[in-house]
Amino acid sequence: MESSQKKTKITETLPDDLVDHIMSVCLPIQYVLRNRSVSKKFKDTEIRSRDLDFSKIYSVRCGQQKAVRIIESVFNDYKGSEINRFVLLLNHIGVEDKILSWINTCLGKNIQELVLDFSKSKKVANIPVDFSAIETLTVLKLGWCSFKIPDNSLKGLKLLKTLALTKINELNKDMIDAIFSNCIHLETLELINCLMYGILSINAQNHKKFKSLVVSTMPNLFEIIVDAPTLECYKYDGYCNKMVYFSRVHALKEAKLHYNRSFSWRYSDPSDMLLANMRAYIRVRVLATTNIFLEALTCRYNGGAIRRQIFCFWSLQEFQISFKAPTVCNLFDIAQFLQQCPNLKKVLIDINDYTFEPGVFWEVHHQQHIRIHNYCLNSIKFVEIMGYKNHSHELDIMEFFVRYAKSLEKLTLTKPRNPKIKLFEPDNARINYIKSMSQKNDLIEFI
């Protein structure tokens, strides 16, 4: 800004060669293409961008054929000496030769990050490239793309930090062992919807940087063994029918356990299996899970006696719970768990896909217990209920936190993300009563 009446374009204050370098090399490819199409000054700018991210090019406005033409023209006109990143989200059927040519071009220009996602085709692509032999990669993410390790011996990937495999049909123990034996700088491993049978064994005892493990939708596994002293984040999405053995996981800080019910849930109780795995999670600082996790900890009658397992989560600071039907859980189960979290600061309750049905047992026993029991939740400062529908039991939860969380700074109630979900008539009298329990006028926030 030269004065209040006159503005100067930044490109007019920089040398032309510097502007050209920024526009052609430093910017991601989508901005280079946009500048070439809307600006006369940059329409002839050479394509030397090191970030070839085409993940958003295939859309409603830009179909498959047009996307392929644009990508092909970029590689035909490419003048740069290096390509750091290549991201491709495309239907590979019918254009396998072009994709192979693009990948080979990247391999010749010291590619560091390679992301291929062929999920749009719903068919695994067999690209004739030995990804395990690429020496320059630090990030490799393959979705619906074949990945093999010839003779289970890696020739490359020694610099690899992140490996994400989705829908890989030939994954086995020897491949996993080869990855951890060779990729000594590996920090993140993601296995999503891969076909693997039996035992998944993660032997990272000699790794100093391995921090994150994701295992999602792998129903044919029956056991997961993790020996990773530096592991900080573990994410699991699937049925709760697997034993998980952790060895030396004192560094574990975050656990995201998205448990789903199996088809045989009416005939089998996963509680014992969850309880057997529970000690691995008592030191985490962030825990995100589903109501199935709470069900394993709730009080139950077994053979005429009350069965209840108590685990203290001393380090837990953030708790996220997602409810899905069917479940017997209610506020009582939430309260019983929160009692075991003396340093908890933040609670998120997701009921977007669920409406509480507390039942007779809540009305006869649990509700009275909540009223007369003195819960000490003084460390909780933030609570959010996502999917608030004005249901009476949601008001029970509101009242519980306002009454017992003495340090509460904000209670946020978010409407369901699906606008078609029916809302109940608000009980304004009770809402006003709950608000009156606190001296903070802005404690409760409706969004």
Tab-separated table of C-alpha atoms in Angstrom:
chain	number	residue	atom	x	y	z
A	1	MET	CA	0.000	0.000	0.000
A	2	GLU	CA	1.654	3.229	-1.193
A	3	SER	CA	-1.191	5.457	-0.006
A	4	SER	CA	-4.804	5.248	1.054
A	5	GLN	CA	-5.865	5.774	-2.573
A	6	LYS	CA	-3.417	3.583	-4.461
A	7	LYS	CA	-2.484	-0.093	-4.281
A	8	THR	CA	0.529	-1.793	-5.821
A	9	LYS	CA	0.465	-5.402	-7.021
A	10	ILE	CA	3.104	-7.527	-5.357
A	11	THR	CA	4.245	-8.853	-8.742
A	12	GLU	CA	5.131	-5.293	-9.796
A	13	THR	CA	7.552	-4.823	-6.894
A	14	LEU	CA	9.558	-8.009	-7.452
A	15	PRO	CA	12.120	-8.780	-10.174
A	16	ASP	CA	10.649	-10.614	-13.174
A	17	ASP	CA	12.917	-13.632	-12.777
A	18	LEU	CA	11.883	-14.041	-9.129
A	19	VAL	CA	8.192	-13.742	-10.021
A	20	ASP	CA	8.660	-16.314	-12.786
A	21	HIS	CA	10.400	-18.693	-10.378
A	22	ILE	CA	7.590	-18.359	-7.807
A	23	MET	CA	4.836	-18.812	-10.368
A	24	SER	CA	6.360	-21.769	-12.186
A	25	VAL	CA	8.320	-23.658	-9.513
A	26	CYS	CA	7.163	-22.843	-5.996
A	27	LEU	CA	3.392	-22.956	-6.461
A	28	PRO	CA	1.426	-26.232	-6.567
A	29	ILE	CA	0.341	-27.277	-10.037
A	30	GLN	CA	-3.326	-26.268	-9.598
A	31	TYR	CA	-2.290	-22.633	-9.022
A	32	VAL	CA	0.132	-22.695	-11.946
A	33	LEU	CA	-2.633	-23.914	-14.278
A	34	ARG	CA	-5.050	-21.321	-12.910
A	35	ASN	CA	-2.578	-18.488	-13.422
A	36	ARG	CA	-1.878	-19.631	-16.988
A	37	SER	CA	-5.585	-19.671	-17.813
A	38	VAL	CA	-6.647	-16.319	-16.290
A	39	SER	CA	-3.565	-14.126	-16.672
A	40	LYS	CA	-2.120	-12.925	-19.973
A	41	LYS	CA	1.190	-12.271	-18.246
A	42	PHE	CA	1.573	-15.872	-17.093
A	43	LYS	CA	-0.149	-17.771	-19.902
A	44	ASP	CA	3.217	-18.844	-21.329
A	45	THR	CA	4.830	-19.601	-17.974
A	46	GLU	CA	6.843	-22.814	-18.075
A	47	ILE	CA	5.550	-25.700	-15.986
A	48	ARG	CA	8.234	-26.504	-13.440
A	49	SER	CA	6.096	-26.988	-10.340
A	50	ARG	CA	7.517	-29.533	-7.933
A	51	ASP	CA	4.107	-30.246	-6.398
A	52	LEU	CA	1.960	-32.144	-8.916
A	53	ASP	CA	-1.199	-32.646	-6.853
A	54	PHE	CA	-4.054	-33.765	-9.130
A	55	SER	CA	-6.292	-35.080	-6.342
A	56	LYS	CA	-9.030	-32.492	-6.985
A	57	ILE	CA	-8.908	-32.346	-10.759
A	58	TYR	CA	-11.365	-35.230	-11.259
A	59	SER	CA	-14.752	-33.766	-10.314
A	60	VAL	CA	-18.276	-33.130	-11.564
A	61	ARG	CA	-17.081	-30.192	-13.649
A	62	CYS	CA	-13.992	-31.983	-14.911
A	63	GLY	CA	-14.696	-35.553	-16.020
A	64	GLN	CA	-12.305	-38.425	-16.580
A	65	GLN	CA	-11.338	-37.639	-20.177
A	66	LYS	CA	-10.746	-33.939	-19.546
A	67	ALA	CA	-8.731	-34.695	-16.396
A	68	VAL	CA	-6.506	-37.126	-18.311
A	69	ARG	CA	-5.937	-34.528	-21.075
A	70	ILE	CA	-4.917	-31.874	-18.554
A	71	ILE	CA	-2.515	-34.191	-16.706
A	72	GLU	CA	-1.057	-35.440	-19.987
A	73	SER	CA	-0.442	-31.875	-21.181
A	74	VAL	CA	1.300	-31.014	-17.905
A	75	PHE	CA	3.754	-33.890	-18.269
A	76	ASN	CA	4.300	-33.192	-21.978
A	77	ASP	CA	5.146	-29.536	-21.235
A	78	TYR	CA	7.052	-30.153	-18.018
A	79	LYS	CA	10.443	-28.382	-17.947
A	80	GLY	CA	11.478	-28.869	-14.322
A	81	SER	CA	14.436	-30.934	-13.147
A	82	GLU	CA	12.733	-32.263	-9.996
A	83	ILE	CA	9.282	-33.413	-8.885
A	84	ASN	CA	8.870	-33.615	-5.124
A	85	ARG	CA	5.238	-34.699	-4.990
A	86	PHE	CA	2.803	-36.521	-7.290
A	87	VAL	CA	-0.793	-37.101	-6.149
A	88	LEU	CA	-3.244	-38.851	-8.477
A	89	LEU	CA	-6.914	-39.646	-7.824
A	90	LEU	CA	-8.322	-41.206	-10.967
A	91	ASN	CA	-10.171	-44.112	-12.558
A	92	HIS	CA	-7.255	-46.058	-13.981
A	93	ILE	CA	-9.238	-48.281	-16.381
A	94	GLY	CA	-8.291	-47.528	-19.979
A	95	VAL	CA	-5.430	-45.156	-19.137
A	96	GLU	CA	-2.943	-47.548	-17.523
A	97	ASP	CA	-0.240	-46.750	-20.116
A	98	LYS	CA	-0.489	-43.016	-19.472
A	99	ILE	CA	-0.366	-43.516	-15.694
A	100	LEU	CA	2.740	-45.686	-16.068
A	101	SER	CA	4.369	-42.979	-18.192
A	102	TRP	CA	3.562	-40.282	-15.600
A	103	ILE	CA	4.976	-42.385	-12.773
A	104	ASN	CA	8.156	-43.143	-14.708
A	105	THR	CA	8.634	-39.433	-15.373
A	106	CYS	CA	8.362	-38.782	-11.628
A	107	LEU	CA	10.816	-41.575	-10.844
A	108	GLY	CA	13.334	-39.926	-13.128
A	109	LYS	CA	13.004	-36.647	-11.255
A	110	ASN	CA	13.741	-37.791	-7.689
A	111	ILE	CA	10.130	-38.106	-6.512
A	112	GLN	CA	9.794	-37.925	-2.707
A	113	GLU	CA	6.045	-38.221	-2.110
A	114	LEU	CA	3.906	-40.543	-4.236
A	115	VAL	CA	0.141	-40.862	-3.665
A	116	LEU	CA	-1.963	-43.047	-5.976
A	117	ASP	CA	-5.681	-43.596	-5.359
A	118	PHE	CA	-7.660	-45.677	-7.866
A	119	SER	CA	-10.713	-46.256	-5.670
A	120	LYS	CA	-13.014	-44.602	-8.221
A	121	SER	CA	-12.618	-47.636	-10.477
A	122	LYS	CA	-13.586	-50.090	-7.685
A	123	LYS	CA	-10.923	-52.383	-9.113
A	124	VAL	CA	-7.346	-52.848	-7.955
A	125	ALA	CA	-4.864	-51.470	-10.487
A	126	ASN	CA	-1.866	-53.580	-11.470
A	127	ILE	CA	0.707	-50.934	-12.349
A	128	PRO	CA	3.975	-52.611	-13.493
A	129	VAL	CA	6.157	-50.619	-11.092
A	130	ASP	CA	8.185	-52.053	-8.238
A	131	PHE	CA	7.310	-49.424	-5.632
A	132	SER	CA	9.426	-51.249	-3.053
A	133	ALA	CA	12.574	-50.470	-5.055
A	134	ILE	CA	12.158	-46.674	-5.191
A	135	GLU	CA	15.029	-45.165	-3.205
A	136	THR	CA	14.018	-41.493	-2.981
A	137	LEU	CA	10.540	-41.849	-1.453
A	138	THR	CA	9.724	-40.492	1.998
A	139	VAL	CA	5.933	-40.855	1.595
A	140	LEU	CA	4.173	-43.698	-0.232
A	141	LYS	CA	0.370	-43.970	-0.223
A	142	LEU	CA	-1.275	-46.578	-2.438
A	143	GLY	CA	-5.023	-47.052	-2.671
A	144	TRP	CA	-6.540	-49.819	-4.794
A	145	CYS	CA	-3.109	-50.356	-6.320
A	146	SER	CA	-1.049	-53.542	-6.206
A	147	PHE	CA	1.973	-53.517	-3.918
A	148	LYS	CA	4.441	-56.382	-3.813
A	149	ILE	CA	7.865	-56.984	-2.335
A	150	PRO	CA	9.754	-59.446	-4.567
A	151	ASP	CA	11.208	-62.274	-2.481
A	152	ASN	CA	10.151	-60.232	0.601
A	153	SER	CA	13.373	-58.255	0.227
A	154	LEU	CA	13.192	-54.482	-0.076
A	155	LYS	CA	15.642	-52.827	-2.451
A	156	GLY	CA	14.517	-49.279	-1.720
A	157	LEU	CA	12.325	-47.232	0.621
A	158	LYS	CA	15.221	-46.712	3.031
A	159	LEU	CA	14.189	-43.056	3.475
A	160	LEU	CA	10.488	-43.854	3.881
A	161	LYS	CA	8.679	-42.074	6.728
A	162	THR	CA	5.011	-42.697	5.863
A	163	LEU	CA	3.482	-45.822	4.307
A	164	ALA	CA	-0.277	-46.045	3.734
A	165	LEU	CA	-1.751	-49.098	2.017
A	166	THR	CA	-5.458	-49.306	1.164
A	167	LYS	CA	-7.172	-52.302	-0.432
A	168	ILE	CA	-4.006	-54.339	-0.887
A	169	ASN	CA	-4.973	-57.947	-1.575
A	170	GLU	CA	-1.664	-59.681	-0.965
A	171	LEU	CA	-0.428	-58.559	2.428
A	172	ASN	CA	1.362	-61.040	4.671
A	173	LYS	CA	3.623	-61.302	7.695
A	174	ASP	CA	6.847	-61.481	5.678
A	175	MET	CA	6.019	-58.213	3.901
A	176	ILE	CA	5.375	-56.434	7.208
A	177	ASP	CA	8.629	-57.806	8.636
A	178	ALA	CA	10.530	-56.656	5.537
A	179	ILE	CA	9.090	-53.159	5.860
A	180	PHE	CA	10.179	-52.750	9.480
A	181	SER	CA	13.572	-54.358	8.859
A	182	ASN	CA	14.391	-52.015	5.980
A	183	CYS	CA	12.506	-48.754	6.649
A	184	ILE	CA	14.357	-47.629	9.747
A	185	HIS	CA	13.021	-44.060	9.465
A	186	LEU	CA	9.365	-45.148	9.319
A	187	GLU	CA	7.083	-42.932	11.426
A	188	THR	CA	3.584	-43.865	10.235
A	189	LEU	CA	2.028	-47.093	8.978
A	190	GLU	CA	-1.594	-47.250	7.786
A	191	LEU	CA	-3.250	-50.523	6.770
A	192	ILE	CA	-6.807	-49.956	5.542
A	193	ASN	CA	-9.113	-52.614	4.123
A	194	CYS	CA	-6.182	-54.870	3.261
A	195	LEU	CA	-6.557	-58.620	2.861
A	196	MET	CA	-4.438	-60.284	5.512
A	197	TYR	CA	-5.073	-63.461	7.495
A	198	GLY	CA	-4.094	-64.506	10.997
A	199	ILE	CA	-1.694	-62.367	12.988
A	200	LEU	CA	-0.490	-58.816	12.341
A	201	SER	CA	2.841	-58.459	14.104
A	202	ILE	CA	4.512	-55.046	14.335
A	203	ASN	CA	8.161	-55.503	15.326
A	204	ALA	CA	9.416	-51.944	15.794
A	205	GLN	CA	11.472	-52.495	18.924
A	206	ASN	CA	14.591	-51.066	17.244
A	207	HIS	CA	12.838	-48.094	15.695
A	208	LYS	CA	13.334	-44.682	17.290
A	209	LYS	CA	10.823	-42.704	15.185
A	210	PHE	CA	7.818	-44.990	14.703
A	211	LYS	CA	4.891	-43.045	16.184
A	212	SER	CA	1.596	-43.896	14.469
A	213	LEU	CA	-0.195	-47.142	13.580
A	214	VAL	CA	-3.584	-47.354	11.835
A	215	VAL	CA	-5.418	-50.667	11.362
A	216	SER	CA	-8.823	-50.342	9.724
A	217	THR	CA	-11.365	-52.809	8.309
A	218	MET	CA	-9.265	-55.962	8.343
A	219	PRO	CA	-11.797	-58.602	9.458
A	220	ASN	CA	-9.609	-61.637	8.714
A	221	LEU	CA	-7.132	-60.796	11.462
A	222	PHE	CA	-7.686	-62.459	14.823
A	223	GLU	CA	-4.656	-61.071	16.650
A	224	ILE	CA	-2.559	-57.898	16.632
A	225	ILE	CA	0.847	-57.856	18.320
A	226	VAL	CA	2.625	-54.524	18.694
A	227	ASP	CA	6.160	-54.142	20.009
A	228	ALA	CA	6.840	-50.447	19.525
A	229	PRO	CA	8.425	-48.499	22.407
A	230	THR	CA	8.047	-45.140	20.593
A	231	LEU	CA	4.422	-45.596	19.439
A	232	GLU	CA	2.344	-42.512	20.327
A	233	CYS	CA	-0.889	-42.978	18.365
A	234	TYR	CA	-2.893	-46.148	17.704
A	235	LYS	CA	-6.059	-46.112	15.594
A	236	TYR	CA	-8.302	-49.102	15.098
A	237	ASP	CA	-11.534	-49.350	13.114
A	238	GLY	CA	-13.344	-52.670	12.915
A	239	TYR	CA	-14.960	-55.485	14.848
A	240	CYS	CA	-14.012	-55.966	18.482
A	241	ASN	CA	-13.102	-59.612	17.950
A	242	LYS	CA	-9.314	-59.361	18.035
A	243	MET	CA	-6.850	-59.706	20.854
A	244	VAL	CA	-4.357	-56.845	20.923
A	245	TYR	CA	-1.041	-57.390	22.675
A	246	PHE	CA	1.066	-54.319	23.362
A	247	SER	CA	4.650	-54.583	24.527
A	248	ARG	CA	6.428	-51.535	25.903
A	249	VAL	CA	3.920	-48.865	24.852
A	250	HIS	CA	4.667	-46.336	27.583
A	251	ALA	CA	4.870	-43.596	24.929
A	252	LEU	CA	1.260	-44.188	23.761
A	253	LYS	CA	-0.606	-40.869	24.030
A	254	GLU	CA	-3.597	-41.236	21.729
A	255	ALA	CA	-5.955	-44.147	21.060
A	256	LYS	CA	-8.836	-44.006	18.586
A	257	LEU	CA	-10.858	-47.199	18.895
A	258	HIS	CA	-13.819	-47.154	16.514
A	259	TYR	CA	-15.410	-50.468	17.378
A	260	ASN	CA	-18.221	-51.862	15.218
A	261	ARG	CA	-20.641	-54.674	15.950
A	262	SER	CA	-20.148	-57.906	14.053
A	263	PHE	CA	-23.028	-59.784	12.461
A	264	SER	CA	-23.024	-62.199	15.397
A	265	TRP	CA	-23.243	-59.513	18.091
A	266	ARG	CA	-26.490	-61.003	19.478
A	267	TYR	CA	-24.693	-64.252	20.298
A	268	SER	CA	-21.285	-63.037	21.455
A	269	ASP	CA	-20.190	-60.488	24.056
A	270	PRO	CA	-16.901	-58.714	23.207
A	271	SER	CA	-16.566	-57.254	26.718
A	272	ASP	CA	-14.031	-59.782	27.983
A	273	MET	CA	-11.799	-59.241	24.959
A	274	LEU	CA	-11.973	-55.457	25.364
A	275	LEU	CA	-11.192	-55.692	29.060
A	276	ALA	CA	-8.169	-57.881	28.311
A	277	ASN	CA	-6.815	-55.126	26.033
A	278	MET	CA	-7.730	-52.263	28.386
A	279	ARG	CA	-4.449	-51.872	30.261
A	280	ALA	CA	-2.708	-50.706	27.100
A	281	TYR	CA	-4.896	-47.596	27.036
A	282	ILE	CA	-4.907	-46.436	30.666
A	283	ARG	CA	-1.969	-44.048	30.088
A	284	VAL	CA	-3.278	-42.298	26.967
A	285	ARG	CA	-4.052	-38.574	26.943
A	286	VAL	CA	-6.644	-38.698	24.161
A	287	LEU	CA	-9.194	-41.498	23.858
A	288	ALA	CA	-11.806	-41.638	21.066
A	289	THR	CA	-14.118	-44.629	20.969
A	290	THR	CA	-17.690	-45.891	20.669
A	291	ASN	CA	-20.378	-47.014	23.090
A	292	ILE	CA	-19.113	-50.615	22.788
A	293	PHE	CA	-16.095	-49.529	24.840
A	294	LEU	CA	-18.365	-48.213	27.615
A	295	GLU	CA	-20.475	-51.369	27.565
A	296	ALA	CA	-17.419	-53.418	28.523
A	297	LEU	CA	-16.874	-51.263	31.623
A	298	THR	CA	-20.477	-50.963	32.789
A	299	CYS	CA	-21.883	-52.773	35.844
A	300	ARG	CA	-23.490	-56.100	34.998
A	301	TYR	CA	-25.053	-59.025	36.800
A	302	ASN	CA	-23.210	-62.238	36.120
A	303	GLY	CA	-24.299	-65.376	37.980
A	304	GLY	CA	-26.187	-63.327	40.554
A	305	ALA	CA	-23.184	-61.098	41.319
A	306	ILE	CA	-22.341	-57.625	40.068
A	307	ARG	CA	-19.431	-57.628	37.648
A	308	ARG	CA	-17.546	-54.403	37.260
A	309	GLN	CA	-14.005	-53.802	36.114
A	310	ILE	CA	-12.398	-50.562	37.305
A	311	PHE	CA	-9.526	-48.987	35.382
A	312	CYS	CA	-8.175	-45.559	36.272
A	313	PHE	CA	-7.239	-43.323	33.340
A	314	TRP	CA	-4.950	-40.915	35.204
A	315	SER	CA	-3.411	-39.263	32.142
A	316	LEU	CA	-6.601	-38.870	30.077
A	317	GLN	CA	-7.271	-35.241	29.115
A	318	GLU	CA	-9.688	-35.606	26.190
A	319	PHE	CA	-12.462	-38.182	25.836
A	320	GLN	CA	-14.531	-38.626	22.659
A	321	ILE	CA	-17.449	-41.058	22.613
A	322	SER	CA	-19.624	-41.865	19.601
A	323	PHE	CA	-22.977	-43.598	20.126
A	324	LYS	CA	-24.604	-45.961	17.662
A	325	ALA	CA	-27.615	-48.236	18.121
A	326	PRO	CA	-28.165	-50.751	19.546
A	327	THR	CA	-26.763	-50.031	22.994
A	328	VAL	CA	-27.787	-50.163	26.644
A	329	CYS	CA	-25.552	-47.241	27.613
A	330	ASN	CA	-26.887	-44.014	29.068
A	331	LEU	CA	-25.715	-41.143	31.279
A	332	PHE	CA	-24.997	-43.536	34.155
A	333	ASP	CA	-22.351	-45.370	32.117
A	334	ILE	CA	-20.791	-42.090	31.006
A	335	ALA	CA	-20.693	-40.830	34.588
A	336	GLN	CA	-19.138	-44.031	35.917
A	337	PHE	CA	-16.336	-43.802	33.362
A	338	LEU	CA	-15.683	-40.095	33.969
A	339	GLN	CA	-15.190	-40.846	37.653
A	340	GLN	CA	-12.069	-42.779	36.709
A	341	CYS	CA	-10.541	-39.819	34.814
A	342	PRO	CA	-9.301	-37.377	37.475
A	343	ASN	CA	-7.411	-35.097	35.043
A	344	LEU	CA	-9.942	-34.984	32.204
A	345	LYS	CA	-10.386	-31.559	30.595
A	346	LYS	CA	-12.493	-32.081	27.472
A	347	VAL	CA	-15.477	-34.333	26.703
A	348	LEU	CA	-17.092	-34.793	23.273
A	349	ILE	CA	-20.287	-36.847	22.953
A	350	ASP	CA	-21.359	-37.650	19.386
A	351	ILE	CA	-25.026	-38.675	19.081
A	352	ASN	CA	-25.530	-37.651	15.450
A	353	ASP	CA	-26.565	-41.207	14.568
A	354	TYR	CA	-28.285	-42.088	17.822
A	355	THR	CA	-31.266	-41.161	20.025
A	356	PHE	CA	-31.151	-42.192	23.667
A	357	GLU	CA	-33.650	-44.740	25.001
A	358	PRO	CA	-32.684	-45.007	28.705
A	359	GLY	CA	-35.471	-47.451	29.595
A	360	VAL	CA	-37.008	-48.534	32.878
A	361	PHE	CA	-33.701	-49.395	34.583
A	362	TRP	CA	-32.587	-45.780	34.197
A	363	GLU	CA	-35.828	-44.448	35.648
A	364	VAL	CA	-35.863	-46.849	38.597
A	365	HIS	CA	-32.169	-47.086	39.545
A	366	HIS	CA	-29.692	-45.007	37.562
A	367	GLN	CA	-31.477	-41.657	37.643
A	368	GLN	CA	-31.720	-41.688	41.436
A	369	HIS	CA	-28.080	-42.700	41.732
A	370	ILE	CA	-27.007	-39.736	39.570
A	371	ARG	CA	-28.985	-37.331	41.774
A	372	ILE	CA	-27.692	-38.461	45.164
A	373	HIS	CA	-24.116	-39.364	44.231
A	374	ASN	CA	-21.539	-36.605	44.525
A	375	TYR	CA	-19.491	-36.814	41.335
A	376	CYS	CA	-16.168	-34.972	41.441
A	377	LEU	CA	-15.473	-33.712	37.919
A	378	ASN	CA	-13.589	-30.545	38.810
A	379	SER	CA	-11.003	-30.843	36.035
A	380	ILE	CA	-13.499	-30.810	33.119
A	381	LYS	CA	-13.553	-27.454	31.325
A	382	PHE	CA	-15.124	-28.117	27.927
A	383	VAL	CA	-18.052	-30.330	26.924
A	384	GLU	CA	-19.621	-30.668	23.480
A	385	ILE	CA	-22.697	-32.695	22.550
A	386	MET	CA	-22.799	-33.206	18.789
A	387	GLY	CA	-26.185	-34.096	17.312
A	388	TYR	CA	-28.314	-32.410	20.013
A	389	LYS	CA	-32.040	-33.027	19.371
A	390	ASN	CA	-33.754	-31.586	22.492
A	391	HIS	CA	-34.274	-35.119	23.865
A	392	SER	CA	-35.025	-35.370	27.580
A	393	HIS	CA	-32.017	-37.585	28.284
A	394	GLU	CA	-29.780	-35.072	26.537
A	395	LEU	CA	-31.059	-32.560	29.090
A	396	ASP	CA	-30.106	-35.063	31.802
A	397	ILE	CA	-26.557	-35.023	30.427
A	398	MET	CA	-26.540	-31.206	30.306
A	399	GLU	CA	-27.703	-30.963	33.903
A	400	PHE	CA	-25.137	-33.536	35.011
A	401	PHE	CA	-22.182	-31.548	33.672
A	402	VAL	CA	-23.477	-28.179	34.867
A	403	ARG	CA	-24.065	-29.613	38.340
A	404	TYR	CA	-20.859	-31.581	38.870
A	405	ALA	CA	-18.205	-30.034	36.586
A	406	LYS	CA	-17.348	-27.062	38.803
A	407	SER	CA	-14.625	-25.741	36.454
A	408	LEU	CA	-16.772	-25.976	33.319
A	409	GLU	CA	-16.127	-23.041	30.985
A	410	LYS	CA	-18.243	-23.981	27.965
A	411	LEU	CA	-21.003	-26.475	27.193
A	412	THR	CA	-21.646	-26.549	23.443
A	413	LEU	CA	-24.718	-28.163	21.880
A	414	THR	CA	-24.462	-28.767	18.134
A	415	LYS	CA	-27.418	-29.593	15.907
A	416	PRO	CA	-27.365	-32.888	13.939
A	417	ARG	CA	-25.256	-32.757	10.788
A	418	ASN	CA	-28.166	-34.336	8.893
A	419	PRO	CA	-30.844	-31.609	8.557
A	420	LYS	CA	-33.529	-34.255	7.924
A	421	ILE	CA	-33.276	-35.680	11.445
A	422	LYS	CA	-36.391	-34.884	13.452
A	423	LEU	CA	-35.902	-32.671	16.506
A	424	PHE	CA	-37.962	-32.879	19.700
A	425	GLU	CA	-39.854	-29.931	21.102
A	426	PRO	CA	-37.493	-27.986	23.375
A	427	ASP	CA	-38.248	-28.037	27.094
A	428	ASN	CA	-37.517	-24.347	27.684
A	429	ALA	CA	-38.496	-24.470	31.344
A	430	ARG	CA	-35.940	-27.156	32.115
A	431	ILE	CA	-33.285	-25.545	29.925
A	432	ASN	CA	-33.717	-22.282	31.855
A	433	TYR	CA	-33.499	-24.209	35.127
A	434	ILE	CA	-30.207	-25.807	34.037
A	435	LYS	CA	-28.854	-22.412	33.012
A	436	SER	CA	-29.793	-20.992	36.413
A	437	MET	CA	-27.592	-23.599	38.115
A	438	SER	CA	-24.490	-21.765	36.864
A	439	GLN	CA	-23.320	-18.233	37.550
A	440	LYS	CA	-21.932	-17.967	33.995
A	441	ASN	CA	-24.482	-16.463	31.617
A	442	ASP	CA	-22.691	-17.750	28.495
A	443	LEU	CA	-21.891	-21.238	29.782
A	444	ILE	CA	-24.281	-23.042	27.412
A	445	GLU	CA	-23.938	-22.392	23.701
A	446	PHE	CA	-26.358	-23.646	21.028
A	447	ILE	CA	-24.955	-24.022	17.514
